[in-house]
PDB file of C-alpha atoms in Angstrom:
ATOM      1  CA  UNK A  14      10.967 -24.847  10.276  1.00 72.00           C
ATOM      2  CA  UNK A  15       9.011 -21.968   8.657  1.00 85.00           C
ATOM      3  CA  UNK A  16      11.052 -18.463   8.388  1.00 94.00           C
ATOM      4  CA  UNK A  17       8.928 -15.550   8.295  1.00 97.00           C
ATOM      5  CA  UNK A  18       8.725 -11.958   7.220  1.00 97.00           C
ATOM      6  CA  UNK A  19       7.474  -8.993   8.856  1.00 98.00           C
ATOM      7  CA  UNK A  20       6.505  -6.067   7.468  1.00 98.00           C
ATOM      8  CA  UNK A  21       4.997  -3.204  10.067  1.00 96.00           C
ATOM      9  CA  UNK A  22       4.973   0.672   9.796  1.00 91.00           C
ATOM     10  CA  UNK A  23       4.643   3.726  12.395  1.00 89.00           C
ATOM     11  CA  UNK A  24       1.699   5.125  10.930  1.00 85.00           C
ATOM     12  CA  UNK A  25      -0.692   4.983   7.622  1.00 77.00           C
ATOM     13  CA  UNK A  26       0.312   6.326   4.619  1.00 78.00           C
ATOM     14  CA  UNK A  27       3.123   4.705   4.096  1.00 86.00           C
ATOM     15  CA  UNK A  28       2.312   2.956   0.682  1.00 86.00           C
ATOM     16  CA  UNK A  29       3.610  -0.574   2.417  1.00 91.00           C
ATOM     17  CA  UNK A  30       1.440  -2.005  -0.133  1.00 91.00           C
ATOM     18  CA  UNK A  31       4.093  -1.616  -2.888  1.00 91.00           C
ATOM     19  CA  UNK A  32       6.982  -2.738  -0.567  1.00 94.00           C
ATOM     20  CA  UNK A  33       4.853  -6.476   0.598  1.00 96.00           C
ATOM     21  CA  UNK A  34       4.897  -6.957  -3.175  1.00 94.00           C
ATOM     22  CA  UNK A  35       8.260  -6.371  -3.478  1.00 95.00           C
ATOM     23  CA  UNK A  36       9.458  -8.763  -0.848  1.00 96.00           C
ATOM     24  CA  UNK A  37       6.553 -11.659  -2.248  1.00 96.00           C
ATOM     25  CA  UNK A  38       8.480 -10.990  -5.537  1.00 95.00           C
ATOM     26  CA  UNK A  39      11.926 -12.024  -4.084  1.00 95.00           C
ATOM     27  CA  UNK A  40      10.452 -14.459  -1.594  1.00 95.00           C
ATOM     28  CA  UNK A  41       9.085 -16.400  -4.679  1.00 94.00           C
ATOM     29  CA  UNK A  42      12.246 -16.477  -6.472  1.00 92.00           C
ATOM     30  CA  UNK A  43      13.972 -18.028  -3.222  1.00 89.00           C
ATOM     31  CA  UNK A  44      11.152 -21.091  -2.676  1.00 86.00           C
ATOM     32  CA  UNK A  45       7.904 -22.186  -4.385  1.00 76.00           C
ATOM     33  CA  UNK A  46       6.181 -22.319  -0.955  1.00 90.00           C
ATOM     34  CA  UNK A  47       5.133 -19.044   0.181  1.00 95.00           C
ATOM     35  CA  UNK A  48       2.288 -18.153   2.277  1.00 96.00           C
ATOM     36  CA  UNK A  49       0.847 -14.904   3.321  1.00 97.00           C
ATOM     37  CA  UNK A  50      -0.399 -13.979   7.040  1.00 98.00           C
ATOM     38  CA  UNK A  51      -2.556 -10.677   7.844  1.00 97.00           C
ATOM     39  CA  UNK A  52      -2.934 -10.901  11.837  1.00 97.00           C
ATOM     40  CA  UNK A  53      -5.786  -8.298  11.746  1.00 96.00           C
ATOM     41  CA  UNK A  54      -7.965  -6.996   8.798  1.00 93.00           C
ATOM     42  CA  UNK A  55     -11.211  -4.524   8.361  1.00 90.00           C
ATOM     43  CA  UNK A  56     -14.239  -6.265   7.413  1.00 86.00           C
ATOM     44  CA  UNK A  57     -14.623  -6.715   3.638  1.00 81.00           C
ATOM     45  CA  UNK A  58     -12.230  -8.268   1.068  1.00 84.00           C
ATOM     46  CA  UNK A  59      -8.688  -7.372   1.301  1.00 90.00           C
ATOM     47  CA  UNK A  60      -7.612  -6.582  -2.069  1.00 88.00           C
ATOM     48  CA  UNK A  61      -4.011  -7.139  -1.341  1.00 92.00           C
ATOM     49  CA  UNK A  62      -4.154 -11.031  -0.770  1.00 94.00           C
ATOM     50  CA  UNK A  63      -6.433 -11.438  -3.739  1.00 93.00           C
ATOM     51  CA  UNK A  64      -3.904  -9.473  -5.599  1.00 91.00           C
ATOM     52  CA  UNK A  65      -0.864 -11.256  -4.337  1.00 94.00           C
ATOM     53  CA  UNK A  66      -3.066 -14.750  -5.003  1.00 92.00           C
ATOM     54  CA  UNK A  67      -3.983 -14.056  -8.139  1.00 91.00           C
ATOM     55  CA  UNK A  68      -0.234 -12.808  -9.433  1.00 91.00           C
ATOM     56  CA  UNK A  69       1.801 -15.503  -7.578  1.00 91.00           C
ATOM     57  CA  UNK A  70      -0.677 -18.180  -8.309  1.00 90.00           C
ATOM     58  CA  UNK A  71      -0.757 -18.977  -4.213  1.00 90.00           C
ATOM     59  CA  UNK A  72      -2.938 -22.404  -3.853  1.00 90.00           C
ATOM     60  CA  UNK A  73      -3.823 -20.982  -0.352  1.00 93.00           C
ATOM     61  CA  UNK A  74      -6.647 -21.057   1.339  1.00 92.00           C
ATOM     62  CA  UNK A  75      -7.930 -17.289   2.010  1.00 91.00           C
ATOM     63  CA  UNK A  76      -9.729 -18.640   5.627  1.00 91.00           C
ATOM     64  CA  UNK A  77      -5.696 -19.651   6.595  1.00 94.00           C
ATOM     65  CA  UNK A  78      -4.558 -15.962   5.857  1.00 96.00           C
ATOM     66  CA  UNK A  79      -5.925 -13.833   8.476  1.00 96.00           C
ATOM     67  CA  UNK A  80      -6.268 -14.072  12.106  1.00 96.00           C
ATOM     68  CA  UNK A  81      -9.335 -11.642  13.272  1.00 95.00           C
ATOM     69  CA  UNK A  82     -10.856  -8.500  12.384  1.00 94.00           C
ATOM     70  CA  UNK A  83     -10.290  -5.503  14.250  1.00 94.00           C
ATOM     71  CA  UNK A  84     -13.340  -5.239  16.069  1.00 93.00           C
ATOM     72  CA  UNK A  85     -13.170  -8.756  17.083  1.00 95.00           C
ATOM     73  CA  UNK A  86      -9.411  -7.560  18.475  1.00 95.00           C
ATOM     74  CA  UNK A  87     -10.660  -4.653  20.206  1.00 93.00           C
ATOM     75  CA  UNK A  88     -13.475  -6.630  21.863  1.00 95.00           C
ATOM     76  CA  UNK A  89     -11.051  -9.565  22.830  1.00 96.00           C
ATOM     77  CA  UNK A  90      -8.371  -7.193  24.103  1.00 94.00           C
ATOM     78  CA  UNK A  91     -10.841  -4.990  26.540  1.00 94.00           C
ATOM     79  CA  UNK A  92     -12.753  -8.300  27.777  1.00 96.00           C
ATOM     80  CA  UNK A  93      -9.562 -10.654  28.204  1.00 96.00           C
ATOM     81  CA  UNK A  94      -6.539  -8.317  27.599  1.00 95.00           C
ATOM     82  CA  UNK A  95      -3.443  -8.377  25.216  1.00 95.00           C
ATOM     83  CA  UNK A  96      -1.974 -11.712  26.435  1.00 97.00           C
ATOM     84  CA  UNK A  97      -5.285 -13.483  24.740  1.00 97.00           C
ATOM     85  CA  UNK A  98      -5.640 -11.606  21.859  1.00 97.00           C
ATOM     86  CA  UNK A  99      -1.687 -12.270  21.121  1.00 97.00           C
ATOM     87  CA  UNK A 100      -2.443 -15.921  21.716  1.00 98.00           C
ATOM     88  CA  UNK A 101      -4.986 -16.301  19.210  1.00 98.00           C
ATOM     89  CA  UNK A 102      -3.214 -14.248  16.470  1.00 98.00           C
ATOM     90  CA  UNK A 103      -0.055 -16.211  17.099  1.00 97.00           C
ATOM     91  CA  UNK A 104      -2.223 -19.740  16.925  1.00 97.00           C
ATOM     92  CA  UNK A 105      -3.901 -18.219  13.551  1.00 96.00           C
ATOM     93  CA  UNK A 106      -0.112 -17.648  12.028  1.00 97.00           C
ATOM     94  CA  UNK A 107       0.793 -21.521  12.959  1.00 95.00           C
ATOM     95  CA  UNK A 108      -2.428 -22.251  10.609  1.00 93.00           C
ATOM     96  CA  UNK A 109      -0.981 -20.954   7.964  1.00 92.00           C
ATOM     97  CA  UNK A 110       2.692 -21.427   8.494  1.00 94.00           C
ATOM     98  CA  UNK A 111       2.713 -25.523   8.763  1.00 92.00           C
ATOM     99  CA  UNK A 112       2.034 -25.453   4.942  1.00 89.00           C
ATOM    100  CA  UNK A 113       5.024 -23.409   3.990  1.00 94.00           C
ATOM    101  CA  UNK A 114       8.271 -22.801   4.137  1.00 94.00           C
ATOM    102  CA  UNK A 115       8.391 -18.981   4.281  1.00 96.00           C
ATOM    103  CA  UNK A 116       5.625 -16.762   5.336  1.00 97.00           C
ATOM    104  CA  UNK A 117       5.110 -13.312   4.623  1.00 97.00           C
ATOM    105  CA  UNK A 118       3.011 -11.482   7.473  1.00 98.00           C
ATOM    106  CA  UNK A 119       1.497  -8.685   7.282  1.00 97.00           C
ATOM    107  CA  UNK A 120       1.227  -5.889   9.802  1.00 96.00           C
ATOM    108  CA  UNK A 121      -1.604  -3.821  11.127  1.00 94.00           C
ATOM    109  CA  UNK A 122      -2.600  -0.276   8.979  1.00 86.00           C
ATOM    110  CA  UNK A 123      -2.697   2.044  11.670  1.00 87.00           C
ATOM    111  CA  UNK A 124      -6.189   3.006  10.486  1.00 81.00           C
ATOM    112  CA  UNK A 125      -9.321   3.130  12.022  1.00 78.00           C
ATOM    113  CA  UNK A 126      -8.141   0.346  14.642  1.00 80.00           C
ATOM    114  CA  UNK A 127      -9.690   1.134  17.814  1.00 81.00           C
ATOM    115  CA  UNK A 128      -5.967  -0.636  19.148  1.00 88.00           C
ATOM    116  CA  UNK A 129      -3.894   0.964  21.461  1.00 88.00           C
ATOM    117  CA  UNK A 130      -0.208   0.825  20.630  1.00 90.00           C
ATOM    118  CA  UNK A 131      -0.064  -0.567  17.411  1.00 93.00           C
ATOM    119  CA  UNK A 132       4.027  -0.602  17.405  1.00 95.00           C
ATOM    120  CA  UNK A 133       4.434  -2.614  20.872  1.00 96.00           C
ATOM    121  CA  UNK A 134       1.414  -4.444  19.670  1.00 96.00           C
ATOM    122  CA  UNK A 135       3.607  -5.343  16.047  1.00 97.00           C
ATOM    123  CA  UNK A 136       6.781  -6.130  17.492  1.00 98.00           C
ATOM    124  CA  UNK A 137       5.485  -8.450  20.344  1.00 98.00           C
ATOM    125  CA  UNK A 138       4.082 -10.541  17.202  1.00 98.00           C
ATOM    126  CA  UNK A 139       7.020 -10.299  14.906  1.00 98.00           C
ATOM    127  CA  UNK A 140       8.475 -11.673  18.407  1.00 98.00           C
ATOM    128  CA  UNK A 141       6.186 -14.152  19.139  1.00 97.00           C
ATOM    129  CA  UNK A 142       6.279 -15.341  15.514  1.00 97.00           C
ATOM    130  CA  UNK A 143      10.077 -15.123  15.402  1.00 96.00           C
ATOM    131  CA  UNK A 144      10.103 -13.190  12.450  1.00 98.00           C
ATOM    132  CA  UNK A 145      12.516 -10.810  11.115  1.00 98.00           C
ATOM    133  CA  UNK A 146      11.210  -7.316  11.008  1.00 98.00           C
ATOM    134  CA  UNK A 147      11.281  -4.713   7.884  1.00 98.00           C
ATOM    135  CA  UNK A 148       9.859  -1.440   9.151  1.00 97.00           C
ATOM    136  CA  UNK A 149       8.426   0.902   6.906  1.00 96.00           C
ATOM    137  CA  UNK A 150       8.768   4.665   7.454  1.00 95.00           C
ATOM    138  CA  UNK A 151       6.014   6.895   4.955  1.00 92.00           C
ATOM    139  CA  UNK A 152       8.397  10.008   3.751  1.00 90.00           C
ATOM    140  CA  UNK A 153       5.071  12.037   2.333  1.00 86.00           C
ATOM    141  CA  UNK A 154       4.888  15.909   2.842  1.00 82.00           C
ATOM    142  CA  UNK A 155       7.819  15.455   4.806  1.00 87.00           C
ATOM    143  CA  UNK A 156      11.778  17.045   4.668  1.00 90.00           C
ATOM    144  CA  UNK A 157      14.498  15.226   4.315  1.00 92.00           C
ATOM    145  CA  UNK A 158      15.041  15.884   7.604  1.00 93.00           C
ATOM    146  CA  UNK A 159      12.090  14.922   9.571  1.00 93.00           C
ATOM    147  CA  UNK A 160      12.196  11.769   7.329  1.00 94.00           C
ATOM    148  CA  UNK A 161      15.683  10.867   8.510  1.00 94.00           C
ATOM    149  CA  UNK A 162      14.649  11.366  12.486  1.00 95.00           C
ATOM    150  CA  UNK A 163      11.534   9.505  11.890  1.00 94.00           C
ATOM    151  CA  UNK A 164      13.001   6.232  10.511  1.00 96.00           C
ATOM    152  CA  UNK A 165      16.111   6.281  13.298  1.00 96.00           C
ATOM    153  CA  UNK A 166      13.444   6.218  15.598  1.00 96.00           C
ATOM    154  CA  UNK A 167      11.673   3.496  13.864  1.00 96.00           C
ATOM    155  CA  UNK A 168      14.465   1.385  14.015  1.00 97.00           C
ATOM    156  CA  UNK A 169      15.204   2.177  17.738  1.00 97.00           C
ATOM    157  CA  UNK A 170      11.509   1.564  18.817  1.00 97.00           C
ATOM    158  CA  UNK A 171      11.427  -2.430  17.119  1.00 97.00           C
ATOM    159  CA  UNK A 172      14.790  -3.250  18.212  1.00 97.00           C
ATOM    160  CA  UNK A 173      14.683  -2.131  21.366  1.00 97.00           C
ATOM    161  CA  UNK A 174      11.492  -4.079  22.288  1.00 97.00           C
ATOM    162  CA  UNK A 175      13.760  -7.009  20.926  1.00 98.00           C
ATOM    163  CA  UNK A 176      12.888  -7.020  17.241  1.00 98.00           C
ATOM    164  CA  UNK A 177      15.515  -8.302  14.515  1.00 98.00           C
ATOM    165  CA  UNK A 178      15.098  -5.641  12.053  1.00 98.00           C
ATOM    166  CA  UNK A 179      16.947  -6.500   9.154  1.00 98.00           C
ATOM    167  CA  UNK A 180      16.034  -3.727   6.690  1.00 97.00           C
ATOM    168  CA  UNK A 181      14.566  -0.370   6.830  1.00 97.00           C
ATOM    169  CA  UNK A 182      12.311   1.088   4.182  1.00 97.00           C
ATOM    170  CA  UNK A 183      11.578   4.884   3.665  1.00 96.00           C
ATOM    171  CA  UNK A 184       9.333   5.158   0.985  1.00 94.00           C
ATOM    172  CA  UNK A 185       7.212   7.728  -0.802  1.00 92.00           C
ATOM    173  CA  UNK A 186      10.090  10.371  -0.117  1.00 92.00           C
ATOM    174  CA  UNK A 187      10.348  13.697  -2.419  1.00 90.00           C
ATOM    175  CA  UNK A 188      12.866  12.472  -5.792  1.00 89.00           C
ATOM    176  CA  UNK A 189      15.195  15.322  -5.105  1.00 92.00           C
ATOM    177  CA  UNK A 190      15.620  14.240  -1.510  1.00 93.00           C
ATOM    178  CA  UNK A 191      16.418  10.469  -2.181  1.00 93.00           C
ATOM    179  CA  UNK A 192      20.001  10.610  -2.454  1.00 94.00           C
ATOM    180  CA  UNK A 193      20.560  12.464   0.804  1.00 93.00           C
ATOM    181  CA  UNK A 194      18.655  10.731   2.796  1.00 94.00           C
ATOM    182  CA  UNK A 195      19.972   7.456   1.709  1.00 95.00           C
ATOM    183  CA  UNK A 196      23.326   8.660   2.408  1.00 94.00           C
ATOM    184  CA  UNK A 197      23.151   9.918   5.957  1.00 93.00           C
ATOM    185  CA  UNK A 198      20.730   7.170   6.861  1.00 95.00           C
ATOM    186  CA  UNK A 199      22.948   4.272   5.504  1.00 93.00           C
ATOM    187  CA  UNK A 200      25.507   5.878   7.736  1.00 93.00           C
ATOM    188  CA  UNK A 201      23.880   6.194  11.055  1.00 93.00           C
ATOM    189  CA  UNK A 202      21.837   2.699  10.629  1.00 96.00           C
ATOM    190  CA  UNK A 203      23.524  -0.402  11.252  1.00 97.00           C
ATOM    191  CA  UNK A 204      21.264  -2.499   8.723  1.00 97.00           C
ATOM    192  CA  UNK A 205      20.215  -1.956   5.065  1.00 96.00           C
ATOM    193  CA  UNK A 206      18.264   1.028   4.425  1.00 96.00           C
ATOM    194  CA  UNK A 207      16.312   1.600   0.912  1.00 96.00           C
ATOM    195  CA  UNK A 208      14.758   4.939  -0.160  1.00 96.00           C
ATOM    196  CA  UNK A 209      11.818   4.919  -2.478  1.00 94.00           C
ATOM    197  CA  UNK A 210      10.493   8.284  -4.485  1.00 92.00           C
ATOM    198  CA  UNK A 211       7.086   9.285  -4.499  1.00 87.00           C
ATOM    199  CA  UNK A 212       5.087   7.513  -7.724  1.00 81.00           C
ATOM    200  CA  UNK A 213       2.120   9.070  -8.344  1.00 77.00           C
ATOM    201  CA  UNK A 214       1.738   6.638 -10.464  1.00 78.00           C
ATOM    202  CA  UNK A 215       1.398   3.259  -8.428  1.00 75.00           C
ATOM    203  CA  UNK A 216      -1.850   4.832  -6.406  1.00 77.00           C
ATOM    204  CA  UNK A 217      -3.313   5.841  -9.281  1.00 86.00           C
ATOM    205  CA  UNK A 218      -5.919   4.130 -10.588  1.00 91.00           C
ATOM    206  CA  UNK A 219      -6.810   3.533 -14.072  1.00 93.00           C
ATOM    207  CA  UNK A 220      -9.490   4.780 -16.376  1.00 95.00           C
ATOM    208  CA  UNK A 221     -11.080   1.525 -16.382  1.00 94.00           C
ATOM    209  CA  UNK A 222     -10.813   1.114 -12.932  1.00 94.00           C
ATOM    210  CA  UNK A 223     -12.590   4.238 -12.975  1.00 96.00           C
ATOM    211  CA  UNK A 224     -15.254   3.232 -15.402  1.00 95.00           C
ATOM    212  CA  UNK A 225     -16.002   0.571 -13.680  1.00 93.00           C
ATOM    213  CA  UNK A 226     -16.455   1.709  -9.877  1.00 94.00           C
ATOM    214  CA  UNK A 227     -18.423   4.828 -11.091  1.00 95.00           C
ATOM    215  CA  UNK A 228     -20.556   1.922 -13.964  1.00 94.00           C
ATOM    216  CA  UNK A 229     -20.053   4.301 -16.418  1.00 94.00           C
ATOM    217  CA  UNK A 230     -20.375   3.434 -20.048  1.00 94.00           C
ATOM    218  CA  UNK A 231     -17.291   3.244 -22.442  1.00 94.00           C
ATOM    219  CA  UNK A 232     -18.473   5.797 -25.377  1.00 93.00           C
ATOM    220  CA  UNK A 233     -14.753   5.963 -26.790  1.00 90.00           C
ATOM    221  CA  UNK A 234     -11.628   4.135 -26.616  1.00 88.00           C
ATOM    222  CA  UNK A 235      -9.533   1.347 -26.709  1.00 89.00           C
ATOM    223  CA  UNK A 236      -7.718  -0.927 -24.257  1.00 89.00           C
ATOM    224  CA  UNK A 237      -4.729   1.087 -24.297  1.00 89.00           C
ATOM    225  CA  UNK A 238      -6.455   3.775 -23.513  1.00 91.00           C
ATOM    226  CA  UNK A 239      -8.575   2.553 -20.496  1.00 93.00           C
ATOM    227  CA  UNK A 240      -5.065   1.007 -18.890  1.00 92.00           C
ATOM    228  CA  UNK A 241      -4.108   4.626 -18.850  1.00 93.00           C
ATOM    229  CA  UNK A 242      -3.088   6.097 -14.685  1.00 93.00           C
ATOM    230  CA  UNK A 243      -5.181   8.843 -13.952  1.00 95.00           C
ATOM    231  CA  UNK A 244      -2.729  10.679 -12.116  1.00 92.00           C
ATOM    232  CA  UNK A 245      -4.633  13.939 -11.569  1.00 94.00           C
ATOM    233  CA  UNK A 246      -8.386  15.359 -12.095  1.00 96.00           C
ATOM    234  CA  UNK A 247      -9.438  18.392 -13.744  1.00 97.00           C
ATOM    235  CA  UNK A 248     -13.191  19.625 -13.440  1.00 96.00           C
ATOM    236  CA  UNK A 249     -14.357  21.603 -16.524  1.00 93.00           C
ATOM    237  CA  UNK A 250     -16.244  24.560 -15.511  1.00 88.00           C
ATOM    238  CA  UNK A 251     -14.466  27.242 -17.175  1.00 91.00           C
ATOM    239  CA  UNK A 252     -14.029  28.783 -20.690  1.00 93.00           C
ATOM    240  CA  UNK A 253     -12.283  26.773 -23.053  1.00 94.00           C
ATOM    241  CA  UNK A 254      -8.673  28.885 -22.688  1.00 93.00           C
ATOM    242  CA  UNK A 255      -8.340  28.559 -18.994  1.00 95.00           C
ATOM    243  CA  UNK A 256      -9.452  24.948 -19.100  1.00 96.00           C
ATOM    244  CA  UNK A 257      -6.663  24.521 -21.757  1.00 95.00           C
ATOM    245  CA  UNK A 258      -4.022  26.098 -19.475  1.00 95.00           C
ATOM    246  CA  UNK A 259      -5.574  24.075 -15.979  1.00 95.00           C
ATOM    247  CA  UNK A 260      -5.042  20.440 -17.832  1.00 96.00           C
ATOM    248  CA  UNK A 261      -2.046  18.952 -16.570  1.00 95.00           C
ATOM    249  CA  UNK A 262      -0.332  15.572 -18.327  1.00 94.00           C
ATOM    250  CA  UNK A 263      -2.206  12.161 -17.200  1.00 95.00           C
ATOM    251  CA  UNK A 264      -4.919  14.435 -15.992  1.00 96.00           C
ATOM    252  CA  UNK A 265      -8.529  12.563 -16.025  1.00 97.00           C
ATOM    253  CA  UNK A 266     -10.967  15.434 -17.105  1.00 97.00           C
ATOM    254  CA  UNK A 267     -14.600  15.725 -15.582  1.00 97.00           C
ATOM    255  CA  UNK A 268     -17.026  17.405 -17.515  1.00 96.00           C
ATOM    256  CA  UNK A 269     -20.793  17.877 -18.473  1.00 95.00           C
ATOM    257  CA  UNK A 270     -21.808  16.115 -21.687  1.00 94.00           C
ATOM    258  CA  UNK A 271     -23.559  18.836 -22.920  1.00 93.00           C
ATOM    259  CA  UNK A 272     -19.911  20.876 -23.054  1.00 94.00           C
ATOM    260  CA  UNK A 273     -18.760  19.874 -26.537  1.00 93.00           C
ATOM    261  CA  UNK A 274     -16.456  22.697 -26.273  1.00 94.00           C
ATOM    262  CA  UNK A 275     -14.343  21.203 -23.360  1.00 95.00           C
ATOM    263  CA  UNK A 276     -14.764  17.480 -24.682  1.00 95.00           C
ATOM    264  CA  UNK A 277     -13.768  18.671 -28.245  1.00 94.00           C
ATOM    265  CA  UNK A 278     -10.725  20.805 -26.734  1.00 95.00           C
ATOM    266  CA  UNK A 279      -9.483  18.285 -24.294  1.00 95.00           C
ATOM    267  CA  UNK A 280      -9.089  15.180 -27.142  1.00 94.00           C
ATOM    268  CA  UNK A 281      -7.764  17.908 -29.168  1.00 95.00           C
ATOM    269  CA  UNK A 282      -4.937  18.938 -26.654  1.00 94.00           C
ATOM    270  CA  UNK A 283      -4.412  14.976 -25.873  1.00 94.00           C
ATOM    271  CA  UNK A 284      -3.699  14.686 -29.740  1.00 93.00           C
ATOM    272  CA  UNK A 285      -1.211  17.347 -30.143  1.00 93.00           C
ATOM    273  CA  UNK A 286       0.671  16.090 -26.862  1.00 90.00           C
ATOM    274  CA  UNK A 287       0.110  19.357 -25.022  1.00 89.00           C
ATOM    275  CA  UNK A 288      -0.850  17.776 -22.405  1.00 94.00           C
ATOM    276  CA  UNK A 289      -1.533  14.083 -23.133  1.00 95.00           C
ATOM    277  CA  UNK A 290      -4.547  13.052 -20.972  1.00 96.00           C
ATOM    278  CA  UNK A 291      -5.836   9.944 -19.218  1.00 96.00           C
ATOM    279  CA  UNK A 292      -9.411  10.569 -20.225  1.00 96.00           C
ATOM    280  CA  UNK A 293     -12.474  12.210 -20.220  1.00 97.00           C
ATOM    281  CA  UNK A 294     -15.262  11.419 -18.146  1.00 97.00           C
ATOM    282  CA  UNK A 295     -18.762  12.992 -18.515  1.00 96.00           C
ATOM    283  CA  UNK A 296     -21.326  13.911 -16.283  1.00 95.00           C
ATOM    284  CA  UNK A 297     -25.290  14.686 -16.218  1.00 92.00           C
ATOM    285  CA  UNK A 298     -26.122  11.881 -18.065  1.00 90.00           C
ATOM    286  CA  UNK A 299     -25.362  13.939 -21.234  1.00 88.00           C
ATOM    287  CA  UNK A 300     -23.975  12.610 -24.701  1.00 88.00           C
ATOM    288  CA  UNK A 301     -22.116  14.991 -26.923  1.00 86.00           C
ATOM    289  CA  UNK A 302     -23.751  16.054 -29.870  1.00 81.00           C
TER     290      UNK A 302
END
């Protein structure tokens, strides 16, 4: 019988992207035969399956992996209600599961849905696919506090509409207020809760990844350099002393061409360490002299 994973949220923003990886990486090291399920997706490519196909080298078939788009849900649900539109998600999820032994589903974003109730709306799926249920609580801009309420209540709302959570995940939570709240939520939960810190890092995106949405042209650098995060932007406007004391480590600066003064002090600062930068990208159409 196929086992299956569930991994839902409260809201957007929660970075669950980084936590579905996670659990493909320890699925795969349990059994060779793991399939992924997303019950509702926008239109366009979703750039998490082709990432988790590519890395885990997943033979299947992307038509098996997702049960409607959200318009298509919204339409179904007015016209025939939520009874139908569960029916069909949970015959899409069969699709996919007689292939493999485990299947990791994914859970709706909470953005731009049109859906009312996304959490009731989760949980009656996990249910319906008798799946285990990690929730995933976003801890951004938030205080330790609010963080702590917010995932109790999290884990109240899916069990009590008959979820088995097994986990709890609070992620993107300030570094300084990890500890804590791991502490006083691993004593007031009665399953497994993790606390993640805020990475800048892992939603950055890279200079090449920059390069290429923007079809810029590469005028220096190497591969190194163009795997580099941009972590932060800084638009050169100023004079070259307070654009020297605005550039901030992994910053990406934005400039005119035609500034050599701000291209010329920006590699020189990334040389001397002070700060080390991403990159520079150039505007107007302009080459340095």
């Amino acid at each position: 019988m196929t086992r299956s994973v569930y991994v839902t949220g409260i809201d957007r923003g929660d970075g669950r992207q980084v936590i579905e990886l996670g659990l493909m990486e320890l699925l795969t090291r349990q059994t060779g035969r793991v399939g992924v399920y997303r019950p509702l997706l926008h239109d366009g490519p979703d750039r998490l399956f082709d990432l988790l196909k590519a890395r885990y080298r997943l033979d299947q078939d992307p038509s098996t992996a997702f049960g409607m788009e959200y318009h298509e849900a919204s339409a179904l649900l007015a016209e025939k209600g939520a009874d139908e539109l569960v029916s069909q998600l949970v015959d899409g999820y069969h699709r996919a599961a007689r292939d493999y032994e485990v299947v990791l589903v994914l859970g709706t974003d909470y953005a731009d849905t049109n859906l009312p109730d996304e959490l009731a709306l989760n949980a009656r799926l996990a249910n319906e696919l008798g799946a285990v249920v990690v929730p995933v609580v976003g801890g951004t801009k938030q205080t330790a506090e609010s963080v702590r309420a917010e995932t109790r209540n999290a884990y109240r709302a899916y069990e009590s509409l008959g979820c088995e959570v097994v986990a709890v995940v609070v992620n993107r939570v300030a570094a300084e207020d990890r500890e804590v709240i791991a502490e006083r939520l691993t004593a007031r939960l009665p399953v497994p809760c993790y606390v993640l810190p805020d990475d800048k890092t892992l939603a950055a995106p890279t200079v090449a990844q920059i390069t290429r949405a923007l079809g810029g042209e590469v005028l220096l650098g190497d591969e190194a350099g163009l795997a580099r995060d941009a972590v932060d932007f800084v638009f050169g406007g100023a004079m070259l002393p307070n654009f020297l004391n605005a550039l901030t480590p992994g910053c990406l600066v934005v400039t005119p061409g035609d500034r050599s003064d701000l291209v010329i002090g920006a590699l020189a600062a990334h040389t001397s360490g002070t700060p080390p930068i991403a990159g520079v990208l150039l505007t107007l159409g302009e080459r340095p002299g």
